[in-house]
Amino acid sequence: MGAVAGAIAISIIGFNWGGWVTGGSATDMSEEVSVAAVALALTPYCIQNSKDDPKSVAVMAELEQTSSYRRRGVIEDAGWATPLGAENPDRDLAESCLIALTEET
């Protein structure tokens, strides 16, 4: 009985405070990190798209007038967050680009 109670206690301590995770949790965490890394790597591409766009001034003005929850959509609609070869804009890239653009201004 003592060994079973000890094993249960060690498991509870390990998963709650020891940093242990299940395989599914580890996969989810690594996927989040890789998506963030790709968005971060493509952010300069998005910034360059914004600078090369002839409608950049209008889009930036719209961005300033738009409410905070809709700003990512402005970046997506402008096409700045659509990677080469993709048909749709990347949400994480749009978020990263938005942060970078608002820091620049």
CSV table of N, CA and C in Angstrom, one decimal, residues 11-65:
chain,number,residue,atom,x,y,z
A,11,SER,N,3.6,10.8,-8.9
A,11,SER,CA,3.0,11.2,-10.2
A,11,SER,C,2.3,12.5,-10.1
A,12,ILE,N,1.5,12.8,-9.0
A,12,ILE,CA,0.8,14.0,-8.8
A,12,ILE,C,1.9,15.2,-8.7
A,13,ILE,N,2.9,15.0,-8.0
A,13,ILE,CA,3.9,16.0,-7.8
A,13,ILE,C,4.6,16.3,-9.2
A,14,GLY,N,5.0,15.2,-9.9
A,14,GLY,CA,5.7,15.3,-11.1
A,14,GLY,C,4.9,16.1,-12.2
A,15,PHE,N,3.6,15.7,-12.3
A,15,PHE,CA,2.8,16.4,-13.4
A,15,PHE,C,2.3,17.8,-13.0
A,16,ASN,N,2.1,18.0,-11.7
A,16,ASN,CA,1.7,19.3,-11.3
A,16,ASN,C,2.8,20.3,-11.1
A,17,TRP,N,3.9,19.9,-10.5
A,17,TRP,CA,5.0,20.9,-10.2
A,17,TRP,C,6.3,20.5,-10.9
A,18,GLY,N,6.5,19.3,-11.3
A,18,GLY,CA,7.8,18.8,-11.8
A,18,GLY,C,8.0,19.1,-13.3
A,19,GLY,N,7.0,19.6,-14.0
A,19,GLY,CA,7.1,19.8,-15.4
A,19,GLY,C,6.9,18.7,-16.3
A,20,TRP,N,6.5,17.5,-15.8
A,20,TRP,CA,6.2,16.4,-16.6
A,20,TRP,C,5.0,16.7,-17.5
A,21,VAL,N,5.0,16.2,-18.7
A,21,VAL,CA,3.9,16.3,-19.6
A,21,VAL,C,3.6,15.0,-20.4
A,22,THR,N,2.4,14.9,-20.9
A,22,THR,CA,2.1,13.7,-21.7
A,22,THR,C,2.6,13.9,-23.1
A,23,GLY,N,2.6,12.9,-23.9
A,23,GLY,CA,3.0,13.0,-25.3
A,23,GLY,C,2.2,13.9,-26.1
A,24,GLY,N,0.9,13.9,-25.8
A,24,GLY,CA,0.0,14.8,-26.5
A,24,GLY,C,0.2,16.2,-26.2
A,25,SER,N,0.5,16.5,-24.9
A,25,SER,CA,0.8,17.9,-24.5
A,25,SER,C,2.1,18.4,-25.1
A,26,ALA,N,3.1,17.5,-25.2
A,26,ALA,CA,4.4,17.9,-25.8
A,26,ALA,C,4.2,18.1,-27.2
A,27,THR,N,3.4,17.4,-27.9
A,27,THR,CA,3.2,17.6,-29.4
A,27,THR,C,2.5,18.9,-29.6
A,28,ASP,N,1.5,19.2,-28.7
A,28,ASP,CA,0.8,20.5,-28.9
A,28,ASP,C,1.7,21.7,-28.6
A,29,MET,N,2.6,21.6,-27.6
A,29,MET,CA,3.5,22.7,-27.3
A,29,MET,C,4.5,22.9,-28.4
A,30,SER,N,5.0,21.8,-29.0
A,30,SER,CA,6.0,21.9,-30.1
A,30,SER,C,5.4,22.5,-31.3
A,31,GLU,N,4.1,22.1,-31.6
A,31,GLU,CA,3.4,22.7,-32.7
A,31,GLU,C,3.2,24.2,-32.6
A,32,GLU,N,2.8,24.6,-31.4
A,32,GLU,CA,2.7,26.1,-31.1
A,32,GLU,C,4.0,26.8,-31.3
A,33,VAL,N,5.0,26.2,-30.9
A,33,VAL,CA,6.4,26.9,-31.0
A,33,VAL,C,6.8,27.0,-32.4
A,34,SER,N,6.5,25.9,-33.2
A,34,SER,CA,6.9,25.9,-34.6
A,34,SER,C,6.1,26.9,-35.4
A,35,VAL,N,4.8,27.0,-35.1
A,35,VAL,CA,4.0,28.0,-35.9
A,35,VAL,C,4.4,29.4,-35.5
A,36,ALA,N,4.8,29.6,-34.3
A,36,ALA,CA,5.2,31.0,-33.9
A,36,ALA,C,6.6,31.3,-34.6
A,37,ALA,N,7.5,30.3,-34.7
A,37,ALA,CA,8.8,30.5,-35.3
A,37,ALA,C,8.6,30.8,-36.8
A,38,VAL,N,7.7,30.1,-37.5
A,38,VAL,CA,7.5,30.4,-38.9
A,38,VAL,C,6.9,31.8,-39.1
A,39,ALA,N,6.0,32.2,-38.2
A,39,ALA,CA,5.4,33.5,-38.3
A,39,ALA,C,6.5,34.6,-38.1
A,40,LEU,N,7.4,34.3,-37.1
A,40,LEU,CA,8.4,35.3,-36.8
A,40,LEU,C,9.4,35.3,-38.0
A,41,ALA,N,9.7,34.2,-38.6
A,41,ALA,CA,10.7,34.2,-39.7
A,41,ALA,C,10.1,34.9,-40.9
A,42,LEU,N,8.8,34.9,-41.1
A,42,LEU,CA,8.2,35.5,-42.3
A,42,LEU,C,7.8,36.9,-42.0
A,43,THR,N,7.9,37.4,-40.8
A,43,THR,CA,7.5,38.8,-40.5
A,43,THR,C,8.2,39.8,-41.4
A,44,PRO,N,9.5,39.7,-41.7
A,44,PRO,CA,10.2,40.6,-42.6
A,44,PRO,C,9.6,40.6,-44.0
A,45,TYR,N,9.1,39.5,-44.4
A,45,TYR,CA,8.5,39.4,-45.7
A,45,TYR,C,7.2,40.2,-45.7
A,46,CYS,N,6.4,40.1,-44.7
A,46,CYS,CA,5.2,40.9,-44.5
A,46,CYS,C,5.5,42.4,-44.5
A,47,ILE,N,6.5,42.7,-43.7
A,47,ILE,CA,6.8,44.2,-43.6
A,47,ILE,C,7.3,44.7,-45.0
A,48,GLN,N,8.0,43.9,-45.7
A,48,GLN,CA,8.5,44.3,-47.1
A,48,GLN,C,7.3,44.4,-48.0
A,49,ASN,N,6.3,43.5,-47.9
A,49,ASN,CA,5.1,43.6,-48.7
A,49,ASN,C,4.3,44.9,-48.4
A,50,SER,N,4.3,45.3,-47.2
A,50,SER,CA,3.6,46.5,-46.8
A,50,SER,C,4.4,47.7,-47.4
A,51,LYS,N,5.7,47.7,-47.5
A,51,LYS,CA,6.4,48.8,-48.0
A,51,LYS,C,6.3,48.9,-49.5
A,52,ASP,N,6.2,47.7,-50.2
A,52,ASP,CA,6.1,47.6,-51.6
A,52,ASP,C,4.7,47.9,-52.2
A,53,ASP,N,3.7,47.8,-51.3
A,53,ASP,CA,2.3,48.0,-51.8
A,53,ASP,C,2.0,49.5,-52.1
A,54,PRO,N,1.6,49.8,-53.3
A,54,PRO,CA,1.2,51.1,-53.6
A,54,PRO,C,0.1,51.7,-52.8
A,55,LYS,N,-0.7,50.8,-52.2
A,55,LYS,CA,-1.8,51.3,-51.4
A,55,LYS,C,-1.5,51.3,-49.9
A,56,SER,N,-0.2,51.2,-49.6
A,56,SER,CA,0.3,51.1,-48.2
A,56,SER,C,-0.2,52.2,-47.3
A,57,VAL,N,-0.2,53.5,-47.8
A,57,VAL,CA,-0.6,54.6,-47.0
A,57,VAL,C,-2.1,54.5,-46.6
A,58,ALA,N,-2.9,54.1,-47.6
A,58,ALA,CA,-4.4,53.9,-47.3
A,58,ALA,C,-4.6,52.8,-46.3
A,59,VAL,N,-3.9,51.7,-46.5
A,59,VAL,CA,-4.0,50.5,-45.6
A,59,VAL,C,-3.6,50.9,-44.2
A,60,MET,N,-2.5,51.6,-44.1
A,60,MET,CA,-2.0,52.0,-42.7
A,60,MET,C,-3.0,53.0,-42.1
A,61,ALA,N,-3.6,53.9,-42.9
A,61,ALA,CA,-4.6,54.8,-42.3
A,61,ALA,C,-5.8,54.0,-41.9
A,62,GLU,N,-6.2,53.0,-42.7
A,62,GLU,CA,-7.4,52.2,-42.3
A,62,GLU,C,-7.0,51.4,-41.0
A,63,LEU,N,-5.8,50.9,-40.9
A,63,LEU,CA,-5.3,50.2,-39.7
A,63,LEU,C,-5.5,51.0,-38.5
A,64,GLU,N,-5.1,52.3,-38.6
A,64,GLU,CA,-5.2,53.2,-37.4
A,64,GLU,C,-6.6,53.5,-37.0
A,65,GLN,N,-7.5,53.5,-38.0
A,65,GLN,CA,-8.9,53.8,-37.7
A,65,GLN,C,-9.7,52.6,-37.2
